[in-house]
Amino acid sequence: MSDTVKDPLQDDGSTPEDGGAVTVVDDSAAPIPAVDPRLLVREEGLKGYLTEFKRKVRGGELGSIPVVLGLIAIGIIFQSLDASFLAADSLSNISIYIAGQGIMAVGIVFVLLLGEIDLSVGSVAGVGAAIWAVLSVSHGMNDGLAVLAAIAAGALIGAFHGFFFARIGVPAFVVTLAGFLGWSGLQIWLMGSEGSINTPSGSIVENLTNYFFEDIAAAYGLALVAVLAYLASMLLDSRRRRAAQLPARPTSEIVLRTTVLAVVVFAAAYELNQSRGLPLALVIFLAVLVLTDFAVRRTTYGRQIFAVGGSTEAARRAGINVEWIRISVFTIAGTLAVVGGLFIASQSGGATKSLGAGNVLMNVIAAAVIGGTSLFGGRGKIWSALLGMLVIQSIQQGLNLLGMASEIQYMITGAVLLAAVVIDSVSRRTQKSAGRT
């Protein structure tokens, strides 16, 4: 059935009243949906991806490209200077040392997604380690309960920071700076006159960085699980998109992506098996990354975090409980700070008055930023923590092999951090000029 509809303004500028023609619309025809050309990239194959890549670069959407190129450059440079840099033992050490501060960096990523900062993570890590050591070693509490008590204390500290920030309105910078000073004092008070408490042999904390799955099947099995899980996720996503009549990744791309991942993870498994086997620390770190990444990318809660970080007022008008999001994010940061502190205690052989001090805070924040999380909020990925820590620890490992002093490491890490912030700032400015936010 067709209806005659008078168009108030024809293509020639005339109106029906002026004698212009009327437009006949057949409303029985199915509407043609508008499709964003960018959604068709996957169906255009290699040409489409090259076009999309050029568009992103021009628009300042660099993603993880700088950090991946940086890792490749670091590997080439240090391997040319010292042939043992990419040896199995060296790579095994890197996989262990990234765990503690990497888990803390995950918490910082959450905070940065809000566009805020947490300066207290180092001292919170120290307090958590001190609480565990005092309860478990000095007072004989069950080791597992002592670990849980320390983690719970970290959650309460984070919620405390979040409360003053979200409900009272104190800037996060000020709240966490006060926390940095206050919790450092509590840490020293808890440790008492001894100053340090050694990690008991066979304890949970000692095993965090000293236990290895020596059976080669463990590393290869984890690699296989990772590849199969990634493949299943890609296939499921493609199936859902096709069911919703949206462009989906072609099978050839899924196979290519899965093959690249398989090469990387099985090569890593091979190298770890050439040393001491699969480290428990790496397994826990990867588990934290997978769980938190799922929460951020696949849940309503995660989308709300991005919304609050993008625009607090817009999020509030959309019905999001901004106060709850802020408090919960700082609670997560405090919890992960203590978990990371227990890993540091495991590496150093015990809890001390200075645990969490020094360059810990700098490394944790730098890892999140270097990995690609924006300092301005609303943009970033949980896996930034892994990429950033790989950059920092690779630099430190390479400089240690070359016998460089610690002050040189500080300067180089600071320069890398500055470069990451500059890239982030330029990228954001470019996106604004290109009409994106």
Tab-separated table of C-alpha atoms in Angstrom, residues 66-355:
chain	number	residue	atom	x	y	z
A	66	PRO	CA	53.832	2.187	20.838
A	67	VAL	CA	54.384	-0.222	23.745
A	68	VAL	CA	54.582	-3.294	21.493
A	69	LEU	CA	57.128	-1.553	19.268
A	70	GLY	CA	58.966	-0.496	22.422
A	71	LEU	CA	59.154	-4.075	23.683
A	72	ILE	CA	60.549	-5.240	20.360
A	73	ALA	CA	63.158	-2.462	20.407
A	74	ILE	CA	64.119	-3.279	24.020
A	75	GLY	CA	64.584	-6.936	23.145
A	76	ILE	CA	66.757	-6.173	20.133
A	77	ILE	CA	68.915	-3.601	21.932
A	78	PHE	CA	69.647	-5.568	25.088
A	79	GLN	CA	70.104	-8.870	23.260
A	80	SER	CA	72.707	-7.221	21.044
A	81	LEU	CA	74.494	-5.889	24.154
A	82	ASP	CA	74.202	-9.079	26.208
A	83	ALA	CA	73.363	-12.432	24.640
A	84	SER	CA	71.892	-13.710	27.916
A	85	PHE	CA	69.031	-11.189	27.924
A	86	LEU	CA	66.649	-13.511	26.067
A	87	ALA	CA	67.977	-16.641	27.764
A	88	ALA	CA	65.498	-18.884	29.585
A	89	ASP	CA	66.623	-17.914	33.101
A	90	SER	CA	66.407	-14.203	32.295
A	91	LEU	CA	62.901	-14.499	30.874
A	92	SER	CA	61.858	-16.621	33.848
A	93	ASN	CA	63.052	-13.919	36.232
A	94	ILE	CA	61.111	-11.275	34.311
A	95	SER	CA	57.940	-13.383	34.495
A	96	ILE	CA	58.281	-13.581	38.295
A	97	TYR	CA	59.256	-9.976	39.000
A	98	ILE	CA	56.383	-8.499	36.996
A	99	ALA	CA	53.746	-10.256	39.132
A	100	GLY	CA	53.727	-8.236	42.368
A	101	GLN	CA	53.908	-4.732	40.979
A	102	GLY	CA	51.856	-5.834	37.964
A	103	ILE	CA	48.933	-6.798	40.207
A	104	MET	CA	49.225	-3.416	41.927
A	105	ALA	CA	49.242	-1.768	38.481
A	106	VAL	CA	45.909	-3.449	37.686
A	107	GLY	CA	44.396	-1.551	40.618
A	108	ILE	CA	45.929	1.671	39.316
A	109	VAL	CA	44.372	1.025	35.888
A	110	PHE	CA	40.942	0.953	37.560
A	111	VAL	CA	41.659	4.291	39.244
A	112	LEU	CA	43.047	5.890	36.077
A	113	LEU	CA	39.935	4.849	34.153
A	114	LEU	CA	38.081	7.217	36.484
A	115	GLY	CA	40.546	9.970	35.624
A	116	GLU	CA	41.939	9.907	39.176
A	117	ILE	CA	45.195	8.861	40.866
A	118	ASP	CA	46.139	6.793	43.902
A	119	LEU	CA	49.442	7.736	45.539
A	120	SER	CA	49.020	5.379	48.479
A	121	VAL	CA	49.406	1.964	46.820
A	122	GLY	CA	53.028	1.537	47.931
A	123	SER	CA	52.327	2.253	51.601
A	124	VAL	CA	49.111	0.169	51.492
A	125	ALA	CA	51.181	-2.727	50.137
A	126	GLY	CA	53.616	-2.263	53.025
A	127	VAL	CA	50.820	-2.175	55.619
A	128	GLY	CA	49.288	-5.342	54.183
A	129	ALA	CA	52.588	-7.197	54.307
A	130	ALA	CA	53.163	-5.959	57.874
A	131	ILE	CA	49.705	-7.118	58.990
A	132	TRP	CA	50.308	-10.563	57.531
A	133	ALA	CA	53.765	-10.870	59.075
A	134	VAL	CA	52.690	-9.722	62.546
A	135	LEU	CA	49.625	-11.968	62.632
A	136	SER	CA	51.212	-15.050	61.080
A	137	VAL	CA	54.764	-14.942	62.424
A	138	SER	CA	54.623	-12.887	65.607
A	139	HIS	CA	51.213	-14.051	66.850
A	140	GLY	CA	51.048	-17.530	65.339
A	141	MET	CA	47.781	-17.080	63.438
A	142	ASN	CA	46.982	-19.570	60.710
A	143	ASP	CA	48.902	-18.475	57.609
A	144	GLY	CA	45.878	-18.512	55.330
A	145	LEU	CA	43.776	-16.487	57.779
A	146	ALA	CA	46.584	-13.974	58.159
A	147	VAL	CA	46.722	-13.533	54.372
A	148	LEU	CA	42.952	-13.031	54.214
A	149	ALA	CA	43.100	-10.527	57.086
A	150	ALA	CA	45.770	-8.523	55.276
A	151	ILE	CA	43.766	-8.494	52.030
A	152	ALA	CA	40.611	-7.464	53.921
A	153	ALA	CA	42.571	-4.625	55.517
A	154	GLY	CA	43.596	-3.454	52.046
A	155	ALA	CA	39.957	-3.452	50.932
A	156	LEU	CA	38.930	-1.406	53.981
A	157	ILE	CA	41.743	1.094	53.395
A	158	GLY	CA	40.710	1.486	49.756
A	159	ALA	CA	37.060	1.968	50.752
A	160	PHE	CA	38.209	4.568	53.291
A	161	HIS	CA	39.977	6.521	50.544
A	162	GLY	CA	36.988	6.173	48.251
A	163	PHE	CA	34.572	7.387	50.929
A	164	PHE	CA	36.446	10.634	51.525
A	165	PHE	CA	36.806	11.169	47.778
A	166	ALA	CA	33.273	10.247	46.685
A	167	ARG	CA	31.135	11.298	49.653
A	168	ILE	CA	33.102	14.083	51.336
A	169	GLY	CA	34.498	15.564	48.125
A	170	VAL	CA	38.189	15.604	49.053
A	171	PRO	CA	40.308	15.323	45.862
A	172	ALA	CA	41.679	11.825	45.341
A	173	PHE	CA	45.193	13.250	45.063
A	174	VAL	CA	44.954	14.744	48.559
A	175	VAL	CA	43.230	11.719	50.123
A	176	THR	CA	45.768	9.219	48.808
A	177	LEU	CA	48.721	11.506	49.538
A	178	ALA	CA	47.535	11.659	53.150
A	179	GLY	CA	47.150	7.887	52.996
A	180	PHE	CA	50.677	7.530	51.674
A	181	LEU	CA	52.010	9.310	54.757
A	182	GLY	CA	49.599	7.832	57.286
A	183	TRP	CA	49.821	4.201	56.220
A	184	SER	CA	53.622	4.442	56.033
A	185	GLY	CA	53.586	5.484	59.695
A	186	LEU	CA	51.244	2.603	60.573
A	187	GLN	CA	53.516	0.192	58.737
A	188	ILE	CA	56.550	1.307	60.768
A	189	TRP	CA	54.540	1.098	64.006
A	190	LEU	CA	53.313	-2.421	63.231
A	191	MET	CA	56.810	-3.686	62.453
A	192	GLY	CA	58.023	-2.439	65.846
A	193	SER	CA	61.627	-2.318	66.876
A	194	GLU	CA	62.649	-5.378	64.855
A	195	GLY	CA	62.229	-3.606	61.551
A	196	SER	CA	61.785	-6.802	59.539
A	197	ILE	CA	60.092	-10.181	59.843
A	198	ASN	CA	61.376	-13.018	57.676
A	199	THR	CA	59.016	-15.125	55.611
A	200	PRO	CA	58.584	-18.602	57.156
A	201	SER	CA	59.744	-21.515	55.050
A	202	GLY	CA	56.887	-23.233	53.263
A	203	SER	CA	54.382	-20.456	53.978
A	204	ILE	CA	51.826	-19.243	51.457
A	205	VAL	CA	53.639	-15.965	50.981
A	206	GLU	CA	56.994	-17.630	50.397
A	207	ASN	CA	55.497	-19.868	47.716
A	208	LEU	CA	54.025	-16.925	45.817
A	209	THR	CA	57.293	-16.275	43.986
A	210	ASN	CA	59.302	-19.372	44.845
A	211	TYR	CA	57.041	-22.174	43.690
A	212	PHE	CA	57.342	-23.563	40.168
A	213	PHE	CA	55.341	-26.198	38.304
A	214	GLU	CA	58.331	-28.219	37.140
A	215	ASP	CA	56.353	-30.670	34.985
A	216	ILE	CA	56.610	-29.412	31.412
A	217	ALA	CA	52.950	-30.327	30.925
A	218	ALA	CA	51.965	-27.430	33.214
A	219	ALA	CA	53.374	-24.668	31.014
A	220	TYR	CA	52.239	-26.275	27.780
A	221	GLY	CA	48.848	-27.054	29.297
A	222	LEU	CA	48.340	-23.432	30.339
A	223	ALA	CA	49.365	-22.303	26.845
A	224	LEU	CA	46.860	-24.716	25.293
A	225	VAL	CA	44.073	-23.534	27.597
A	226	ALA	CA	44.845	-19.910	26.725
A	227	VAL	CA	44.729	-20.590	22.971
A	228	LEU	CA	41.525	-22.630	23.147
A	229	ALA	CA	39.830	-20.074	25.393
A	230	TYR	CA	40.807	-17.264	23.014
A	231	LEU	CA	39.565	-19.240	20.004
A	232	ALA	CA	36.262	-20.037	21.731
A	233	SER	CA	35.807	-16.392	22.695
A	234	MET	CA	36.437	-15.240	19.117
A	235	LEU	CA	34.046	-17.811	17.646
A	236	LEU	CA	31.333	-16.990	20.173
A	237	ASP	CA	31.700	-13.257	19.515
A	238	SER	CA	31.513	-13.837	15.767
A	239	ARG	CA	28.426	-16.018	16.182
A	240	ARG	CA	26.661	-13.393	18.288
A	241	ARG	CA	27.440	-10.627	15.832
A	242	ARG	CA	26.131	-12.633	12.904
A	243	ALA	CA	22.981	-13.465	14.865
A	244	ALA	CA	22.498	-9.737	15.399
A	245	GLN	CA	23.140	-9.151	11.666
A	246	LEU	CA	26.324	-7.221	12.364
A	247	PRO	CA	29.618	-7.553	10.502
A	248	ALA	CA	31.775	-10.241	12.129
A	249	ARG	CA	35.371	-11.359	11.841
A	250	PRO	CA	35.906	-13.760	8.927
A	251	THR	CA	37.130	-17.245	9.736
A	252	SER	CA	40.494	-16.535	8.122
A	253	GLU	CA	41.140	-13.661	10.542
A	254	ILE	CA	40.149	-15.775	13.551
A	255	VAL	CA	42.557	-18.498	12.426
A	256	LEU	CA	45.364	-15.945	11.890
A	257	ARG	CA	44.874	-14.301	15.294
A	258	THR	CA	44.738	-17.661	17.068
A	259	THR	CA	47.868	-18.851	15.267
A	260	VAL	CA	49.833	-15.750	16.275
A	261	LEU	CA	48.740	-16.150	19.901
A	262	ALA	CA	49.624	-19.857	19.830
A	263	VAL	CA	53.139	-19.103	18.560
A	264	VAL	CA	53.725	-16.517	21.294
A	265	VAL	CA	52.369	-18.491	24.257
A	266	PHE	CA	53.908	-21.829	23.274
A	267	ALA	CA	57.274	-20.123	22.717
A	268	ALA	CA	56.958	-18.606	26.207
A	269	ALA	CA	56.043	-22.021	27.636
A	270	TYR	CA	59.072	-23.575	25.956
A	271	GLU	CA	61.414	-20.935	27.401
A	272	LEU	CA	59.973	-21.321	30.909
A	273	ASN	CA	60.420	-25.079	30.728
A	274	GLN	CA	64.072	-24.562	29.808
A	275	SER	CA	64.507	-22.845	33.173
A	276	ARG	CA	62.645	-23.806	36.361
A	277	GLY	CA	59.211	-24.412	34.902
A	278	LEU	CA	55.974	-22.451	35.119
A	279	PRO	CA	56.063	-19.923	38.002
A	280	LEU	CA	53.069	-19.801	40.322
A	281	ALA	CA	53.474	-16.010	40.397
A	282	LEU	CA	52.841	-15.755	36.652
A	283	VAL	CA	49.769	-17.986	36.876
A	284	ILE	CA	48.224	-15.813	39.606
A	285	PHE	CA	49.054	-12.601	37.756
A	286	LEU	CA	47.448	-13.881	34.554
A	287	ALA	CA	44.381	-15.021	36.506
A	288	VAL	CA	43.997	-11.532	37.989
A	289	LEU	CA	44.324	-9.996	34.526
A	290	VAL	CA	41.718	-12.286	32.968
A	291	LEU	CA	39.164	-11.831	35.760
A	292	THR	CA	39.493	-8.054	35.983
A	293	ASP	CA	39.540	-7.679	32.190
A	294	PHE	CA	36.282	-9.631	31.995
A	295	ALA	CA	34.761	-7.418	34.686
A	296	VAL	CA	35.780	-4.234	32.882
A	297	ARG	CA	34.900	-5.208	29.308
A	298	ARG	CA	31.998	-7.629	29.691
A	299	THR	CA	29.917	-6.382	32.607
A	300	THR	CA	27.648	-3.439	33.290
A	301	TYR	CA	29.907	-2.459	36.157
A	302	GLY	CA	32.850	-2.112	33.801
A	303	ARG	CA	30.899	0.042	31.361
A	304	GLN	CA	29.856	2.255	34.259
A	305	ILE	CA	33.506	2.790	35.204
A	306	PHE	CA	34.262	3.997	31.680
A	307	ALA	CA	31.166	6.198	31.742
A	308	VAL	CA	32.171	7.871	35.013
A	309	GLY	CA	35.717	8.356	33.746
A	310	GLY	CA	34.467	9.835	30.480
A	311	SER	CA	32.034	12.319	32.027
A	312	THR	CA	30.936	12.279	35.648
A	313	GLU	CA	27.943	14.512	35.094
A	314	ALA	CA	26.732	12.573	32.051
A	315	ALA	CA	27.090	9.313	34.001
A	316	ARG	CA	25.099	10.740	36.898
A	317	ARG	CA	22.323	11.908	34.574
A	318	ALA	CA	22.248	8.438	33.025
A	319	GLY	CA	21.344	7.021	36.424
A	320	ILE	CA	24.749	5.627	37.390
A	321	ASN	CA	25.572	5.663	41.098
A	322	VAL	CA	28.795	7.642	40.726
A	323	GLU	CA	29.648	7.533	44.439
A	324	TRP	CA	29.370	3.753	44.554
A	325	ILE	CA	31.545	3.348	41.443
A	326	ARG	CA	34.247	5.570	42.908
A	327	ILE	CA	34.263	3.861	46.304
A	328	SER	CA	34.313	0.395	44.750
A	329	VAL	CA	37.189	1.285	42.407
A	330	PHE	CA	39.368	2.528	45.257
A	331	THR	CA	38.423	-0.595	47.214
A	332	ILE	CA	39.696	-2.732	44.338
A	333	ALA	CA	42.913	-0.682	44.188
A	334	GLY	CA	43.515	-1.151	47.922
A	335	THR	CA	42.844	-4.877	47.733
A	336	LEU	CA	45.205	-5.444	44.815
A	337	ALA	CA	47.836	-3.235	46.473
A	338	VAL	CA	47.994	-5.623	49.432
A	339	VAL	CA	48.107	-8.672	47.164
A	340	GLY	CA	51.025	-7.091	45.339
A	341	GLY	CA	52.665	-6.279	48.676
A	342	LEU	CA	52.561	-9.958	49.654
A	343	PHE	CA	54.314	-10.818	46.389
A	344	ILE	CA	56.991	-8.214	47.127
A	345	ALA	CA	57.426	-9.677	50.613
A	346	SER	CA	57.868	-13.088	49.011
A	347	GLN	CA	60.534	-11.758	46.636
A	348	SER	CA	62.457	-9.897	49.329
A	349	GLY	CA	62.242	-12.681	51.903
A	350	GLY	CA	59.984	-10.936	54.409
A	351	ALA	CA	58.113	-7.836	55.516
A	352	THR	CA	60.130	-4.729	56.358
A	353	LYS	CA	59.543	-1.129	57.391
A	354	SER	CA	60.513	0.010	53.904
A	355	LEU	CA	58.478	-2.478	51.856
